[in-house]
CSV table of C-alpha atoms and ligand atoms in Angstrom, one decimal:
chain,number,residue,atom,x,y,z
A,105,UNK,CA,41.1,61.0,51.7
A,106,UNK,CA,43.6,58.1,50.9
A,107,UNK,CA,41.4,55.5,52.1
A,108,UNK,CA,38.1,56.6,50.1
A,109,UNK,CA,40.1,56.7,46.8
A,110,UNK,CA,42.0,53.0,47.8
A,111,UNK,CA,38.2,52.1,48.7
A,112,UNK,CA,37.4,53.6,45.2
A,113,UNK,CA,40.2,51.8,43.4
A,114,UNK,CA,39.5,48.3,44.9
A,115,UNK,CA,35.9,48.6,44.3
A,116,UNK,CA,36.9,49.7,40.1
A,117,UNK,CA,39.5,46.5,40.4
A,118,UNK,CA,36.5,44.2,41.8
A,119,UNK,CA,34.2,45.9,39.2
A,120,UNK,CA,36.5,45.1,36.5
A,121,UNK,CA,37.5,41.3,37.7
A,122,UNK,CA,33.7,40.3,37.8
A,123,UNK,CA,32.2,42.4,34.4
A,124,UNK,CA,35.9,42.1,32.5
A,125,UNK,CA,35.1,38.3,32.0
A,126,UNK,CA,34.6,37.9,27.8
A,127,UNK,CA,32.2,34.9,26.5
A,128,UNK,CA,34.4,33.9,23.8
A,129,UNK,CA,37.7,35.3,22.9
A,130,UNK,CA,39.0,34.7,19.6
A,131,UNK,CA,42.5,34.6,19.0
A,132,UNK,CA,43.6,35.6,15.5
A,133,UNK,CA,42.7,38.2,12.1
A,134,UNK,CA,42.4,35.6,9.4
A,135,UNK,CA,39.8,34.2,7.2
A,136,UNK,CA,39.3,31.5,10.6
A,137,UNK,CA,39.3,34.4,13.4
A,138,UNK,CA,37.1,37.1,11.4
A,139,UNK,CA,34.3,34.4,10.1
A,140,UNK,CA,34.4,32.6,13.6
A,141,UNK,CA,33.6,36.9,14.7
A,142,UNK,CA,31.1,36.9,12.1
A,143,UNK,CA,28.9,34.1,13.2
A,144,UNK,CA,29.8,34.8,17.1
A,145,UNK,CA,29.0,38.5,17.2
A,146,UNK,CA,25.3,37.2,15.0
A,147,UNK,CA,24.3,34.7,17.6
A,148,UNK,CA,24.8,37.7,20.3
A,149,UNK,CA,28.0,36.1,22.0
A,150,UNK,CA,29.7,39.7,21.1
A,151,UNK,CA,33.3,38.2,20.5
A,152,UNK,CA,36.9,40.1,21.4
A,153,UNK,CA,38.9,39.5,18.8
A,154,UNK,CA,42.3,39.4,19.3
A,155,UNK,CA,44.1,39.9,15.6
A,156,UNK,CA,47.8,40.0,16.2
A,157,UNK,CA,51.1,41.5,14.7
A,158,UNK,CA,49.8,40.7,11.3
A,159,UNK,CA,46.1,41.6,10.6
A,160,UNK,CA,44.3,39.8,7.6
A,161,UNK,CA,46.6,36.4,8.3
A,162,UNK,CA,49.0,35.1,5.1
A,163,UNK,CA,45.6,36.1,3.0
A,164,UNK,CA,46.2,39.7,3.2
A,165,UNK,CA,49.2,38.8,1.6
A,166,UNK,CA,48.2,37.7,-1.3
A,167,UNK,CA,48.3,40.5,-4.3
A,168,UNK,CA,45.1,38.3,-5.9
A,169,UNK,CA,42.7,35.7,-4.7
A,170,UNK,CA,41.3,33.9,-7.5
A,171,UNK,CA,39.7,31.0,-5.8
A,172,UNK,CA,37.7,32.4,-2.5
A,173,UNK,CA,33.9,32.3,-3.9
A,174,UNK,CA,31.8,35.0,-4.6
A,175,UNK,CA,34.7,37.4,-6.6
A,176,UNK,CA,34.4,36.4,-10.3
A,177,UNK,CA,37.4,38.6,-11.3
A,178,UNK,CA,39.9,37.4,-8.2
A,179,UNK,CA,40.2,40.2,-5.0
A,180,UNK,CA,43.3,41.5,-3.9
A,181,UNK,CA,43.9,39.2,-0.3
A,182,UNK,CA,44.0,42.5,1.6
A,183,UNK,CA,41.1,43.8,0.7
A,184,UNK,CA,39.2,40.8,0.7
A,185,UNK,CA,40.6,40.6,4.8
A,186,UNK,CA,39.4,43.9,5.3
A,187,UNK,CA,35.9,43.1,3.7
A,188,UNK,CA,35.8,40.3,6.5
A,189,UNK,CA,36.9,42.2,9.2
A,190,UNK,CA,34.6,45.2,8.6
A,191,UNK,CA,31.4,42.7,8.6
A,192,UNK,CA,32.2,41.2,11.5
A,193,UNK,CA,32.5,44.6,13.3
A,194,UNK,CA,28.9,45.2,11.6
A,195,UNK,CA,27.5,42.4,13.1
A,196,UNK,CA,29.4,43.8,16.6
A,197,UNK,CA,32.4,42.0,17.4
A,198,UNK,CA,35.3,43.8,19.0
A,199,UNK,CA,38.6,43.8,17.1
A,200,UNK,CA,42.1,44.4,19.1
A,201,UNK,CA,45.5,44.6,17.6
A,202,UNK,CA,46.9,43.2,20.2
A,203,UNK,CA,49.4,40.1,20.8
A,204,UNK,CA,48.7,37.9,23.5
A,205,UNK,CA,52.4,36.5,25.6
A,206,UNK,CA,50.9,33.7,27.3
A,207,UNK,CA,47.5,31.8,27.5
A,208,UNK,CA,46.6,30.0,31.1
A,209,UNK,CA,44.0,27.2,29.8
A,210,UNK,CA,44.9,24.6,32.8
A,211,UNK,CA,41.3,25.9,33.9
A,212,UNK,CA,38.2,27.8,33.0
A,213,UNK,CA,37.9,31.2,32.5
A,214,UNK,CA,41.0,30.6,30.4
A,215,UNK,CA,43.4,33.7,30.8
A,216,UNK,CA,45.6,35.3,28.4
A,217,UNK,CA,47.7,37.9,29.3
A,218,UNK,CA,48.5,40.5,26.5
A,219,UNK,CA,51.6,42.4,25.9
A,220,UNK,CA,49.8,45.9,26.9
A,221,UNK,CA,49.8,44.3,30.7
A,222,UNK,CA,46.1,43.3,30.4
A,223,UNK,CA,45.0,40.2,31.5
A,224,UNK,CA,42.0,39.2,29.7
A,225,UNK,CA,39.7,35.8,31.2
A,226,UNK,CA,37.3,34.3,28.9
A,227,UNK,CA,34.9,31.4,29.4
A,228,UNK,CA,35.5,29.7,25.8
A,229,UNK,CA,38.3,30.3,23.2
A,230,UNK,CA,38.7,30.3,19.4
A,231,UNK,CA,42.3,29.4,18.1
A,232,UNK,CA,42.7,31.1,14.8
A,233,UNK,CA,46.5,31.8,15.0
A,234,UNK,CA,47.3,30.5,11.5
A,235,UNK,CA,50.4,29.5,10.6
A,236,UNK,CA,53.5,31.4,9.1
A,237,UNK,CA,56.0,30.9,6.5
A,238,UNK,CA,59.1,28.3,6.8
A,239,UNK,CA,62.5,29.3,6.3
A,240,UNK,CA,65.5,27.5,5.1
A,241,UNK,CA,67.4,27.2,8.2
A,242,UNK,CA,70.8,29.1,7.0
A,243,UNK,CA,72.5,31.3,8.6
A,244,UNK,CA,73.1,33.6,6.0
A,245,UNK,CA,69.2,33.6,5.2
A,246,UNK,CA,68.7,34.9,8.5
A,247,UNK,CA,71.3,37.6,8.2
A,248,UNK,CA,70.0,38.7,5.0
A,249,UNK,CA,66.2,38.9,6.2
A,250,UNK,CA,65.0,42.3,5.2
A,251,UNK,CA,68.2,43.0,3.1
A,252,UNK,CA,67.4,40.9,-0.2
A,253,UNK,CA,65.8,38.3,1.7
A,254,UNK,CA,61.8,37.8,1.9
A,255,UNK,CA,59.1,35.4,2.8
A,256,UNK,CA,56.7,38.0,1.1
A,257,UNK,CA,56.2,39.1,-2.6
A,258,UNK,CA,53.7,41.1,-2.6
A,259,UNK,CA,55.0,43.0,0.4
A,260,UNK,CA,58.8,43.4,-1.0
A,261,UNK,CA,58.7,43.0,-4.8
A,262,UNK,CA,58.5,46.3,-6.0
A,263,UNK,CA,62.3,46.8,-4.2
A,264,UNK,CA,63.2,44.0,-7.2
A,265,UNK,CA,62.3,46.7,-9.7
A,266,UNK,CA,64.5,45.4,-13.0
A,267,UNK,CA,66.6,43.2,-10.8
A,268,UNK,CA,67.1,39.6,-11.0
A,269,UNK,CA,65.6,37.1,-8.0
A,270,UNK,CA,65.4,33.8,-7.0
A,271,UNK,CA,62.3,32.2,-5.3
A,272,UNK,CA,62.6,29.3,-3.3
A,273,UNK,CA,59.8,26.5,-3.8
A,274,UNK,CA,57.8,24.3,-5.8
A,275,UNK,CA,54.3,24.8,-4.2
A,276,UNK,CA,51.6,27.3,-5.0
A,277,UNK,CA,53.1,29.7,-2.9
A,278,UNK,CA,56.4,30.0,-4.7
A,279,UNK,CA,55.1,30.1,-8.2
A,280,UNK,CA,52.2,32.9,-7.3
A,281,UNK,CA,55.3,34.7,-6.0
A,282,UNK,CA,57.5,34.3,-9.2
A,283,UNK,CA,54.2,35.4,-11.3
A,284,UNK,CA,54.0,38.6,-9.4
A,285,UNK,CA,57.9,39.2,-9.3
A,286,UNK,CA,57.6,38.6,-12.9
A,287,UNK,CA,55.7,42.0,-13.1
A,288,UNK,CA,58.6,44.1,-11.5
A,289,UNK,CA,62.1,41.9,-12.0
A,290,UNK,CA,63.8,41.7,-14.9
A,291,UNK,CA,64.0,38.0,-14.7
A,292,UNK,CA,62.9,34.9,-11.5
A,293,UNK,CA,64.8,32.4,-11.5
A,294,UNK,CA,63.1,29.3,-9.3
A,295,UNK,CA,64.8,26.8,-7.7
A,296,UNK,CA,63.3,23.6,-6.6
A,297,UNK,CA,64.4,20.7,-4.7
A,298,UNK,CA,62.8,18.2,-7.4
A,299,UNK,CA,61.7,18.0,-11.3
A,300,UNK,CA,58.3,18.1,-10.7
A,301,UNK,CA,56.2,20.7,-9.0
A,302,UNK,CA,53.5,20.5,-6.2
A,303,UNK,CA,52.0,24.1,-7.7
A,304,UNK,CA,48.3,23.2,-8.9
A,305,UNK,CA,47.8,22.8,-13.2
A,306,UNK,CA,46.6,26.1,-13.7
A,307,UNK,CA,49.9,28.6,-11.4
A,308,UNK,CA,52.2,25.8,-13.7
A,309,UNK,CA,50.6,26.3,-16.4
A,310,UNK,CA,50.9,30.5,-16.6
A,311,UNK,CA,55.0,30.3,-14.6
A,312,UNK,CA,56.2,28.2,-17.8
A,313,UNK,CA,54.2,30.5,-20.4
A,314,UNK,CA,55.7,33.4,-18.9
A,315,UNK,CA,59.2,34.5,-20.7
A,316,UNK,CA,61.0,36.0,-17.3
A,317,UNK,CA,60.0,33.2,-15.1
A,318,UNK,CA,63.1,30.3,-15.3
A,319,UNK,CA,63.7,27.2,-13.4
A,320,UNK,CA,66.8,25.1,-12.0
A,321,UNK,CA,65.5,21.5,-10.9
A,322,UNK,CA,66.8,19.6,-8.8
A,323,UNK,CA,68.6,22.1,-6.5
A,324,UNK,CA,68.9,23.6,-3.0
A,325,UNK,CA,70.2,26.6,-1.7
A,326,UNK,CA,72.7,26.0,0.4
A,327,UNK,CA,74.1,29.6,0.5
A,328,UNK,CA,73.2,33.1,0.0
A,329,UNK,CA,75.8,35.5,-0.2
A,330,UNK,CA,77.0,38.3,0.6
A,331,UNK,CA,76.3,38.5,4.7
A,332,UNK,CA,80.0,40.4,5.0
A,333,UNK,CA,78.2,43.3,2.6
A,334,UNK,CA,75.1,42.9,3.8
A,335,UNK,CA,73.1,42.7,1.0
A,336,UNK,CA,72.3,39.6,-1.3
A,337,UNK,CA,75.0,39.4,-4.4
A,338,UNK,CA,73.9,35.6,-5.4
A,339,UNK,CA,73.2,32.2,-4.6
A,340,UNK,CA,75.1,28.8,-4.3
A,341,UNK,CA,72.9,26.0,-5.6
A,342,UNK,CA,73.9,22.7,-5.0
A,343,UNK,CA,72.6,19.9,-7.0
A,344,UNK,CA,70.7,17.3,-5.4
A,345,UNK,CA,72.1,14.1,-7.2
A,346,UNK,CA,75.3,15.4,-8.1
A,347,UNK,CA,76.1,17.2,-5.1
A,348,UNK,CA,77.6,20.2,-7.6
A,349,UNK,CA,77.6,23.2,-6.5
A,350,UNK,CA,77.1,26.5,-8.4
A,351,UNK,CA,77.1,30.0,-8.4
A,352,UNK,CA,74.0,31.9,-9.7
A,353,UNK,CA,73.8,35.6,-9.1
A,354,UNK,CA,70.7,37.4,-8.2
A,355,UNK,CA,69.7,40.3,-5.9
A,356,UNK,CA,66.5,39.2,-4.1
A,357,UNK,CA,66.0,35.4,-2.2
A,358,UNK,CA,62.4,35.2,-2.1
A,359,UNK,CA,61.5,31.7,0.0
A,360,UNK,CA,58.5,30.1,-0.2
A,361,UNK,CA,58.9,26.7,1.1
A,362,UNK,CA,55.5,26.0,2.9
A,363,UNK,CA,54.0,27.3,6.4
A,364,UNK,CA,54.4,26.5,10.1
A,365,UNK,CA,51.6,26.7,12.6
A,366,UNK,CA,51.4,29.7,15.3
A,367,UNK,CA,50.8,27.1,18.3
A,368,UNK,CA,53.9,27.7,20.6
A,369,UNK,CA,51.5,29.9,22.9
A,370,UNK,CA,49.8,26.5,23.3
A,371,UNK,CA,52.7,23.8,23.5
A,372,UNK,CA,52.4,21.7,26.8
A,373,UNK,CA,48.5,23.1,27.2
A,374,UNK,CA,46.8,21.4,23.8
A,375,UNK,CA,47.1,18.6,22.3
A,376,UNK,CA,49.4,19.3,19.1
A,377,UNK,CA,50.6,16.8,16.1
A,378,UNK,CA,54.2,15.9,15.3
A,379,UNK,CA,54.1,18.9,13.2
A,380,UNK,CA,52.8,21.3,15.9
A,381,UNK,CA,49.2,21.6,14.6
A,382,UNK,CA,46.1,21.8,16.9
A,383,UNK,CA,44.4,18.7,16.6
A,384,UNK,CA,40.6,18.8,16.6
A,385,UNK,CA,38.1,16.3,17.1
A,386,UNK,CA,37.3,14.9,14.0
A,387,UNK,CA,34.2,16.7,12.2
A,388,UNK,CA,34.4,19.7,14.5
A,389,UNK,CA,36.2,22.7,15.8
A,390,UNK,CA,36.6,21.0,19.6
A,391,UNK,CA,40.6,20.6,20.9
A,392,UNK,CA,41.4,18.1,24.0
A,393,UNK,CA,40.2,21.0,26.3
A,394,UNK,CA,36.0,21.8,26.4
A,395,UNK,CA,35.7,25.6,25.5
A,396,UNK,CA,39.1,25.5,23.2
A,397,UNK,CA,38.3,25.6,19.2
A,398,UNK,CA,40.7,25.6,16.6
A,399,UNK,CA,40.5,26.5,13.4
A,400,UNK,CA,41.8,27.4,10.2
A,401,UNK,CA,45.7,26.4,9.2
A,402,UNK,CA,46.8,26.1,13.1
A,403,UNK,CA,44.2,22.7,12.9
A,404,UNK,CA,44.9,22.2,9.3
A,405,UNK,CA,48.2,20.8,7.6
A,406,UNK,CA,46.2,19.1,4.6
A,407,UNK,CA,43.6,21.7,3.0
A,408,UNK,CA,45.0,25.9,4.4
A,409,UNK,CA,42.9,27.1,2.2
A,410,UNK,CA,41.0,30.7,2.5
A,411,UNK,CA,38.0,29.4,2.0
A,412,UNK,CA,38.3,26.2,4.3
A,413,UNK,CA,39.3,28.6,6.9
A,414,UNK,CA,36.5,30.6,6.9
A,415,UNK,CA,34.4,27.2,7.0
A,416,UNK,CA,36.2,26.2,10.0
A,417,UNK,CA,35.7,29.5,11.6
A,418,UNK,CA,32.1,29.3,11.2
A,419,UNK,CA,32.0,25.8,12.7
A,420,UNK,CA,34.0,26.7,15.5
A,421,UNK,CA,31.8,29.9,16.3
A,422,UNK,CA,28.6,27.3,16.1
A,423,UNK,CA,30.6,25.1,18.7
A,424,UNK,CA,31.5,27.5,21.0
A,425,UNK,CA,27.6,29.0,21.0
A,426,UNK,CA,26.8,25.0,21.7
A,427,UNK,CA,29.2,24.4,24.6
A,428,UNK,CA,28.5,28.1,26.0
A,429,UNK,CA,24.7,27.0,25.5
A,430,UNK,CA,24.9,23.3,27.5
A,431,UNK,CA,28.2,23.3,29.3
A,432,UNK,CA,27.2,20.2,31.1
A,433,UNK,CA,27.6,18.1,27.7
A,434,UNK,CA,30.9,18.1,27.4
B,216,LIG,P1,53.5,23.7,0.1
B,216,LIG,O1,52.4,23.3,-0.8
B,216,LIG,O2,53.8,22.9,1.3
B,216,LIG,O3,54.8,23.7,-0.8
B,216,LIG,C1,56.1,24.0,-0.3
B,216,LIG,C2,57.2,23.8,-1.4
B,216,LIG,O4,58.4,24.1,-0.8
B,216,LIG,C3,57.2,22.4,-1.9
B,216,LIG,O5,57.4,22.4,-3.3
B,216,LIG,C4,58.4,21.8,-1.2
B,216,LIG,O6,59.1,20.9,-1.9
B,216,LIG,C5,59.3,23.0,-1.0
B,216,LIG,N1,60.1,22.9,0.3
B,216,LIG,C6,59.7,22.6,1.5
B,216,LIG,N2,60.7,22.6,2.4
B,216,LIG,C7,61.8,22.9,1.7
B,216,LIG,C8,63.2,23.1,2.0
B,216,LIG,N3,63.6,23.0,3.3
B,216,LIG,N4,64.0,23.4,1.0
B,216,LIG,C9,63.6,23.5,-0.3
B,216,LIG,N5,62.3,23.4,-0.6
B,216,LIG,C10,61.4,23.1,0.3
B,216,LIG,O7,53.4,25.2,0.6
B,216,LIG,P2,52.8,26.5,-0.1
B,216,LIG,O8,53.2,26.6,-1.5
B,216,LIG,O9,53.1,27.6,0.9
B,216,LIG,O10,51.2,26.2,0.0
B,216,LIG,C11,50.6,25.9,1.2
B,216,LIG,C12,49.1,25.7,1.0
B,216,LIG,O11,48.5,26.9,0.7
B,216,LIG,C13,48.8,24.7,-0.1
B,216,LIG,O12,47.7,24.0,0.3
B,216,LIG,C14,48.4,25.6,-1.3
B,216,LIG,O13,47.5,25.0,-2.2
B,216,LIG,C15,47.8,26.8,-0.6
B,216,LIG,N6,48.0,28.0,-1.4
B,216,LIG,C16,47.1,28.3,-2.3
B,216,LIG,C17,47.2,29.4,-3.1
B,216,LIG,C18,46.1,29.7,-4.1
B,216,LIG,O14,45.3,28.8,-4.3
B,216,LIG,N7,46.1,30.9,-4.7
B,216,LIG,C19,48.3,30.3,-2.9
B,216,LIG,C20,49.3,29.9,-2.0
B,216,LIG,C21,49.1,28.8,-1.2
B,216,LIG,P3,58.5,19.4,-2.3
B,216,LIG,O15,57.5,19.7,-3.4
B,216,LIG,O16,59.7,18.6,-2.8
B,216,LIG,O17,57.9,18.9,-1.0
């Protein structure tokens, strides 16, 4: 009896090692990952998607996207994820939560092995990890994280109900944040390490009309207080020129000081930049290994837009269909 159901077993293992082989895999739930599904599952390559911790990517955090074509009066980022993801589950592509531990792509069928125990091989691969937000490096940023401290807005402002914040940043990110904190708190304060900012005309334009939002130039955050209560009581700011330092009180640290990419699955595999970002041949999706893609912000430290990660996803669907399609060209 025990050697028909280990014969039964073995031949359910061996079943499973030959048909459990995926076409493409495609790593990452982001404007990239779901338009690279889109295309895939259309041209019948029926994709696994692999969407990570945080479904949706940093769009789904945005409260409104005003730029992505197609949405005349803006679209909240979530539900403009969602819209994505649903299509490409239309079109048949089949979308895990799931977070991968470690990618094998010394050889083909790469292998990733995924935090439920599976081990998944797949003959071509789709990086569309993203990237995710910077911090400042202190240690009492990191000990305030979740107590006061955020790299989200949209999903922590509403804790800043009549309360004071600062945000950290001079870039698009940090002055979309301090327009929607502006809704709740009763007054942002932003801090910025120059005089000018890097925020496009238009966010500038509606942060310095707006009576609740404030800046402080030229300053850094060298401290946030209070670790020893645990909760944030104020700032210390220290002047870049002058090298004064002052107190500001506030109750919420929001920083938003620019993005990292997701590649350290990938370190030592692919070839990365000095920053860490994929690099792809130029004009396509292709990586230093045939059958790896990248796209969206893990290959992209200039554009990391919504819309130029969708492009890129669709671009690296159409090269993976190629390379699956005439393997010898490579
Ligand atoms: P970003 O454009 O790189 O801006 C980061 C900001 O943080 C800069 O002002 C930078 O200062 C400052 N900074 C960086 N490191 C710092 C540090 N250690 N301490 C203090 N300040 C620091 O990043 P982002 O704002 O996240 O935007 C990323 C990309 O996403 C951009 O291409 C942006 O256009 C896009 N985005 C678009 C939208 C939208 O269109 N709705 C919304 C969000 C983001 P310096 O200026 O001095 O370098």
């Amino acid at each position: 009896m025990r050697l028909i159901a280990s014969i039964i077993a073995c031949f359910i293992c061996l079943t499973y090692a030959l048909f459990a082989q995926e076409r493409l895999v495609i790593l990452g739930g982001g404007p990239a990952g779901y338009t690279a599904a889109i295309y895939a599952a259309r041209a019948g390559l029926s994709p696994l998607v692999l969407e990570g911790e945080e479904p949706g990517g940093q769009i789904a955090l945005s409260y409104t996207v005003d730029n992505f074509p197609g949405f005349p009066e803006g679209i909240n980022g979530y539900a403009l994820a969602t819209l994505m993801r649903d299509q490409a589950a239309r079109f048949g592509a089949r979308i895990k939560e799931s977070t991968v531990l470690s990618v094998d792509l010394s050889y083909r069928p790469f292998t990733l092995r995924l935090s439920d125990g599976r081990t998944v091989t797949t003959e071509t691969l789709i990086i569309a990890t993203g990237a995710s937000a910077k911090w400042l490096g202190l240690d009492s940023e990191q000990a305030l994280i979740g107590r006061g401290v955020s790299s989200c807005a949209v999903c922590d402002g509403l804790l800043f109900t009549n309360k004071e914040v600062v945000v950290v940043g001079g870039g698009d990110t940090a002055l979309e944040d301090a327009l929607f904190l502006a809704n709740y708190a009763s007054q942002v304060t932003v801090v910025h390490r120059r005089d000018t900012l890097r925020a496009s005309p238009y966010l500038q334009q509606k942060a310095f009309a707006h009576p609740n939002i404030h800046f402080v130039w030229n300053s850094e955050v060298v401290q946030i207080e209070d670790p020893e209560e645990g909760k944030v009581t104020g700032v210390a700011i220290r002047h870049v020129f002058t090298h004064e330092i002052r107190y500001l009180p506030t109750q919420g640290v929001f920083v938003a000081i620019g993005h990292q990419p997701n590649t350290d699955l990938f370190k030592n595999q692919i070839h990365l930049d000095r920053n860490s970002y994929i690099q792809t041949r130029q004009g396509s999706t292709h990586t230093t290994i045939p059958g790896v893609f990248a796209a969206g912000d893990v290959a992209d430290p200039h554009y990391r837009q919504a819309v130029t990660a969708a492009g890129t996803g669709s671009m690296a669907a159409m090269d993976a269909y190629h390379f699956l399609n005439n393997p010898t060209e490579e």
